[in-house]
Amino acid sequence: MGSLFLIFLLLLLHLTDGVLVRGSMNTETSFDQNYEVTWGGDHVLSLNQGKEIQLTMDNSSGSGFGSKMAYGSGLFNMMIKVPGRNSAGVVTAYYLTSQGKMHDELDFEFLGNRKGKPYRLQTNVFVDGQGNREQRHRLWFDPTADFHNYKILWNQHQIVFYVDNIPIRVYKNKSNIGVGYPSRAMQIEASLWDAEWATNGGKTKTDWSYAPFKANFKGFDVSGCYVPNSSNNSQHCSSDNYWWNREKFWQLDPVRERQYEHVKHKYMTYDYCADRNRYPETPLECL
């Protein structure tokens, strides 16, 4: 029933204009146009004439890539297929991050699991080097079976995480009441790495007999406001000359709001806002 409801909302969404139309994926853009390998180069494979990249991980190394440019706002997409089989302890990450100890960061992290157990998708928001704003969702599909679309909308009013054009998380700009909001220019990064904490609270470790683990990526176009790496000034990235900064993207429209509420109630498995053991007082941004 839940899946049928999501399909119904998607059909409604196709009848409306907005971020999902303007931010359509171009899978023909080659990797080298906007990205470069950043580590584990011997564990990175270029496929389909550079239109697809495969990251691999074994017990010697993982791998990763990043954008050549930094951005101060935008709609950032990636098509991703995560490792299958027994992926416990394996994390596939797609995220935006600035540099330095007091960095800003917006994360998609796919937490692997034992064979036959579902992945968990964790999102996080860092401001001034402070994260601990995790939310986790189970997905309504198998992310290992095929490519799916993951997006982050970032403007001066809100940050929205999308899965297959469905909003799963919204982080509003509440800087007017003292809540931190990402403002530094960030680069786009992706990686495949070993994380002992990722599965069953760290009790289930990586089984290297299933290596190499493989994650595939495509859709390397970027809709973002470019900020030179030598500059910390991204004020121009708030301009409504960029379509994602216009008023229609300051909040979810009614159809997407219904999608968001449905996913939040049916598929969210953890929300730091509701964790009274970690936060006896509700974090200000959650009020």
Coordinates of C-alpha atoms in Angstrom, one line a residue:
M1 CA 0.0 0.0 0.0
G2 CA 2.8 2.4 0.9
S3 CA 4.6 1.8 -2.5
L4 CA 1.3 2.4 -4.4
F5 CA 0.9 5.7 -2.5
L6 CA 4.4 6.8 -3.5
I7 CA 3.6 5.9 -7.1
F8 CA 0.5 8.0 -7.0
L9 CA 2.4 11.0 -5.6
L10 CA 5.0 10.6 -8.3
L11 CA 2.3 10.7 -11.0
L12 CA 1.0 13.9 -9.4
L13 CA 4.5 15.3 -9.3
H14 CA 5.0 14.9 -13.1
L15 CA 2.0 17.2 -13.6
T16 CA 3.8 20.0 -11.7
D17 CA 6.7 22.3 -12.5
G18 CA 9.6 22.5 -10.1
V19 CA 12.9 21.2 -8.9
L20 CA 12.4 17.7 -10.3
V21 CA 11.7 19.0 -13.8
R22 CA 14.4 21.7 -13.8
G23 CA 16.9 19.4 -12.2
S24 CA 16.5 16.5 -14.6
M25 CA 19.5 14.2 -14.8
N26 CA 21.9 14.2 -17.8
T27 CA 23.6 10.8 -17.8
E28 CA 25.6 11.7 -21.0
T29 CA 28.0 14.0 -19.2
S30 CA 31.4 12.4 -18.9
F31 CA 33.1 12.0 -15.5
D32 CA 36.2 14.0 -16.5
Q33 CA 34.1 17.1 -17.3
N34 CA 33.4 18.0 -13.7
Y35 CA 35.1 15.4 -11.5
E36 CA 38.5 13.7 -10.8
V37 CA 39.7 10.7 -8.8
T38 CA 40.9 11.9 -5.3
W39 CA 42.1 8.6 -3.7
G40 CA 42.5 4.9 -4.4
G41 CA 43.1 5.5 -8.1
D42 CA 43.9 1.8 -8.7
H43 CA 40.4 0.9 -7.3
V44 CA 38.5 3.2 -9.7
L45 CA 37.2 1.9 -13.1
S46 CA 35.9 4.1 -15.9
L47 CA 33.0 2.5 -17.9
N48 CA 30.8 3.4 -20.8
Q49 CA 33.3 5.9 -22.3
G50 CA 33.6 7.8 -19.0
K51 CA 29.9 8.1 -18.4
E52 CA 30.0 5.7 -15.5
I53 CA 32.5 5.2 -12.7
Q54 CA 32.9 2.2 -10.5
L55 CA 34.5 2.5 -7.1
T56 CA 35.9 -0.7 -5.6
M57 CA 37.1 -1.6 -2.1
D58 CA 39.1 -4.5 -0.8
N59 CA 41.1 -5.0 2.4
S60 CA 44.0 -2.9 0.9
S61 CA 42.0 0.2 0.0
G62 CA 38.7 1.9 -0.8
S63 CA 38.4 4.7 -3.3
G64 CA 36.8 8.1 -4.0
F65 CA 36.3 11.0 -6.4
G66 CA 35.4 14.7 -6.1
S67 CA 34.3 17.7 -8.1
K68 CA 37.0 19.9 -9.6
M69 CA 35.0 23.0 -8.5
A70 CA 33.4 24.2 -5.3
Y71 CA 29.8 25.5 -5.2
G72 CA 27.9 27.9 -3.0
S73 CA 24.3 26.7 -3.8
G74 CA 22.6 24.4 -6.3
L75 CA 20.9 21.2 -7.0
F76 CA 23.3 18.3 -6.9
N77 CA 22.4 14.9 -8.5
M78 CA 24.0 11.5 -8.7
M79 CA 22.8 8.1 -10.0
I80 CA 24.1 5.4 -7.7
K81 CA 24.0 1.6 -7.4
V82 CA 25.5 0.4 -4.1
P83 CA 27.3 -2.9 -3.4
G84 CA 25.2 -6.0 -3.2
R85 CA 25.7 -9.4 -1.4
N86 CA 27.1 -9.2 2.1
S87 CA 28.0 -5.5 2.5
A88 CA 28.1 -5.3 6.3
G89 CA 30.6 -2.6 7.4
V90 CA 30.7 -1.1 3.9
V91 CA 29.7 2.6 3.4
T92 CA 29.0 4.2 0.1
A93 CA 28.9 8.0 0.5
Y94 CA 27.8 10.9 -1.7
Y95 CA 28.1 14.3 -0.1
L96 CA 29.0 18.0 -0.2
T97 CA 31.8 19.2 2.0
S98 CA 33.9 22.3 2.6
Q99 CA 37.5 22.1 3.7
G100 CA 39.1 22.6 7.1
K101 CA 38.2 21.7 10.7
M102 CA 35.2 24.1 10.9
H103 CA 33.7 22.6 7.8
D104 CA 30.1 22.4 6.5
E105 CA 28.9 19.1 5.1
L106 CA 25.7 17.5 3.7
D107 CA 25.8 13.6 3.6
F108 CA 24.2 10.7 2.0
E109 CA 25.7 7.5 3.5
F110 CA 24.5 4.1 2.5
L111 CA 25.1 1.7 5.4
G112 CA 25.7 -1.8 4.2
N113 CA 24.3 -4.9 5.8
R114 CA 24.4 -8.7 6.0
K115 CA 23.2 -10.6 2.9
G116 CA 19.4 -10.5 2.9
K117 CA 19.1 -7.6 5.3
P118 CA 18.1 -4.1 4.1
Y119 CA 20.4 -1.1 3.6
R120 CA 19.9 1.9 5.8
L121 CA 20.3 5.4 4.2
Q122 CA 21.8 7.9 6.7
T123 CA 21.8 11.6 6.1
N124 CA 23.6 14.2 8.2
V125 CA 24.2 17.9 8.3
F126 CA 27.4 19.5 9.5
V127 CA 27.8 23.2 10.3
D128 CA 31.1 24.7 11.5
G129 CA 32.5 21.2 12.0
Q130 CA 29.6 20.0 14.1
G131 CA 27.4 17.1 12.9
N132 CA 25.5 14.6 15.0
R133 CA 22.3 15.4 13.1
E134 CA 21.7 11.9 11.8
Q135 CA 18.5 10.6 10.3
R136 CA 18.2 7.1 8.9
H137 CA 15.6 5.6 6.5
R138 CA 14.9 2.2 5.1
L139 CA 14.3 2.4 1.4
W140 CA 11.2 1.3 -0.5
F141 CA 13.4 -0.5 -3.1
D142 CA 16.6 -2.5 -3.3
P143 CA 19.4 0.0 -3.9
T144 CA 21.8 -2.8 -5.0
A145 CA 19.6 -3.9 -7.9
D146 CA 19.8 -0.8 -10.1
F147 CA 20.7 2.8 -10.3
H148 CA 18.6 5.3 -8.3
N149 CA 18.7 9.1 -8.2
Y150 CA 19.9 11.0 -5.1
K151 CA 19.7 14.8 -5.0
I152 CA 20.5 17.6 -2.6
L153 CA 18.9 21.0 -3.1
W154 CA 20.8 23.8 -1.2
N155 CA 19.8 27.4 -1.2
Q156 CA 19.6 30.1 1.4
H157 CA 16.2 29.0 2.7
Q158 CA 16.3 25.2 2.9
I159 CA 18.3 22.0 2.2
V160 CA 16.3 19.1 0.8
F161 CA 17.5 15.5 0.4
Y162 CA 15.7 13.6 -2.4
V163 CA 15.6 9.9 -3.3
D164 CA 14.2 9.3 -6.8
N165 CA 12.7 12.8 -6.7
I166 CA 10.9 12.2 -3.3
P167 CA 12.0 14.5 -0.5
I168 CA 13.1 12.4 2.5
R169 CA 14.7 15.2 4.6
V170 CA 14.3 19.0 5.0
Y171 CA 16.7 21.2 6.9
K172 CA 15.4 24.8 7.1
N173 CA 17.5 27.9 7.5
K174 CA 16.7 29.0 11.1
S175 CA 19.8 31.2 11.5
N176 CA 17.5 34.0 12.7
I177 CA 17.0 32.0 16.0
G178 CA 20.7 31.0 16.3
V179 CA 20.7 27.7 14.4
G180 CA 23.7 27.0 12.3
Y181 CA 23.2 26.8 8.5
P182 CA 25.8 25.7 5.9
S183 CA 27.2 28.7 4.2
R184 CA 30.7 27.7 3.0
A185 CA 31.5 26.8 -0.6
M186 CA 31.5 23.0 -0.8
Q187 CA 32.8 20.4 -3.2
I188 CA 31.0 17.3 -4.3
E189 CA 32.5 14.0 -3.2
A190 CA 31.8 10.3 -3.4
S191 CA 33.6 7.4 -1.7
L192 CA 33.5 3.7 -0.9
W193 CA 35.1 2.8 2.5
D194 CA 35.2 0.5 5.4
A195 CA 33.3 1.7 8.6
E196 CA 33.2 -0.6 11.6
W197 CA 30.3 1.3 13.1
A198 CA 28.0 1.1 10.1
T199 CA 26.2 -2.2 10.7
N200 CA 24.4 -3.4 13.8
G201 CA 26.0 -0.7 16.0
G202 CA 29.5 -2.0 15.0
K203 CA 28.8 -5.5 16.1
T204 CA 28.8 -6.9 12.5
K205 CA 32.2 -6.5 10.8
T206 CA 33.2 -6.5 7.2
D207 CA 33.5 -9.9 5.6
W208 CA 36.4 -9.5 3.3
S209 CA 35.7 -12.9 1.6
Y210 CA 33.0 -10.9 -0.4
A211 CA 35.5 -8.3 -1.6
P212 CA 36.0 -6.5 -3.9
F213 CA 32.9 -4.4 -3.1
K214 CA 31.7 -2.3 -6.0
A215 CA 29.6 0.9 -6.2
N216 CA 28.7 2.5 -9.5
F217 CA 27.9 6.1 -10.3
K218 CA 26.7 8.1 -13.3
G219 CA 25.1 11.4 -14.1
F220 CA 28.0 13.8 -13.7
D221 CA 26.3 17.0 -14.7
V222 CA 26.3 19.8 -12.0
S223 CA 23.7 22.5 -11.5
G224 CA 25.5 24.7 -9.0
C225 CA 26.9 28.2 -8.4
Y226 CA 30.6 28.0 -9.0
V227 CA 32.9 29.6 -6.3
P228 CA 36.7 29.8 -7.2
N229 CA 38.7 27.6 -4.9
S230 CA 40.9 30.6 -3.9
S231 CA 37.8 32.5 -2.8
N232 CA 35.7 32.3 0.3
N233 CA 33.1 34.7 -1.0
S234 CA 29.9 32.9 -2.1
Q235 CA 27.5 35.7 -1.6
H236 CA 26.6 35.8 -5.3
C237 CA 25.3 32.3 -5.0
S238 CA 22.2 33.6 -3.2
S239 CA 21.1 35.5 -6.3
D240 CA 17.7 34.6 -7.9
N241 CA 19.5 34.6 -11.2
Y242 CA 20.0 30.9 -10.3
W243 CA 16.7 29.1 -10.7
W244 CA 17.1 27.0 -7.5
N245 CA 17.1 30.2 -5.4
R246 CA 13.8 31.5 -6.6
E247 CA 10.8 31.7 -4.3
K248 CA 9.2 28.5 -5.5
F249 CA 12.1 26.6 -4.0
W250 CA 12.0 28.2 -0.6
Q251 CA 9.7 25.4 0.7
L252 CA 8.1 22.2 -0.5
D253 CA 5.0 22.5 -2.6
P254 CA 1.9 20.7 -1.3
V255 CA 2.5 17.5 -3.4
R256 CA 6.1 17.2 -2.2
E257 CA 5.0 18.0 1.4
R258 CA 2.7 15.0 1.3
Q259 CA 5.4 12.8 0.0
Y260 CA 7.8 14.0 2.7
E261 CA 5.3 13.4 5.5
H262 CA 4.5 9.9 4.1
V263 CA 8.2 8.9 4.0
K264 CA 8.9 10.4 7.4
H265 CA 6.2 8.4 9.0
K266 CA 6.6 5.1 7.1
Y267 CA 10.3 4.8 6.3
M268 CA 12.3 6.8 8.9
T269 CA 14.0 4.5 11.4
Y270 CA 16.0 7.0 13.4
D271 CA 15.8 10.8 14.0
Y272 CA 18.3 12.6 16.2
C273 CA 15.5 15.1 17.0
A274 CA 13.6 12.4 18.9
D275 CA 16.7 10.8 20.7
R276 CA 16.3 12.0 24.3
N277 CA 19.2 9.8 25.4
R278 CA 21.6 11.9 23.3
Y279 CA 19.7 15.1 23.5
P280 CA 17.7 15.5 26.8
E281 CA 16.6 18.9 25.4
T282 CA 15.3 19.0 21.9
P283 CA 17.9 20.6 19.5
L284 CA 16.8 24.1 18.6
E285 CA 16.5 23.3 14.9
C286 CA 14.1 20.5 15.7
L287 CA 11.5 22.8 17.4

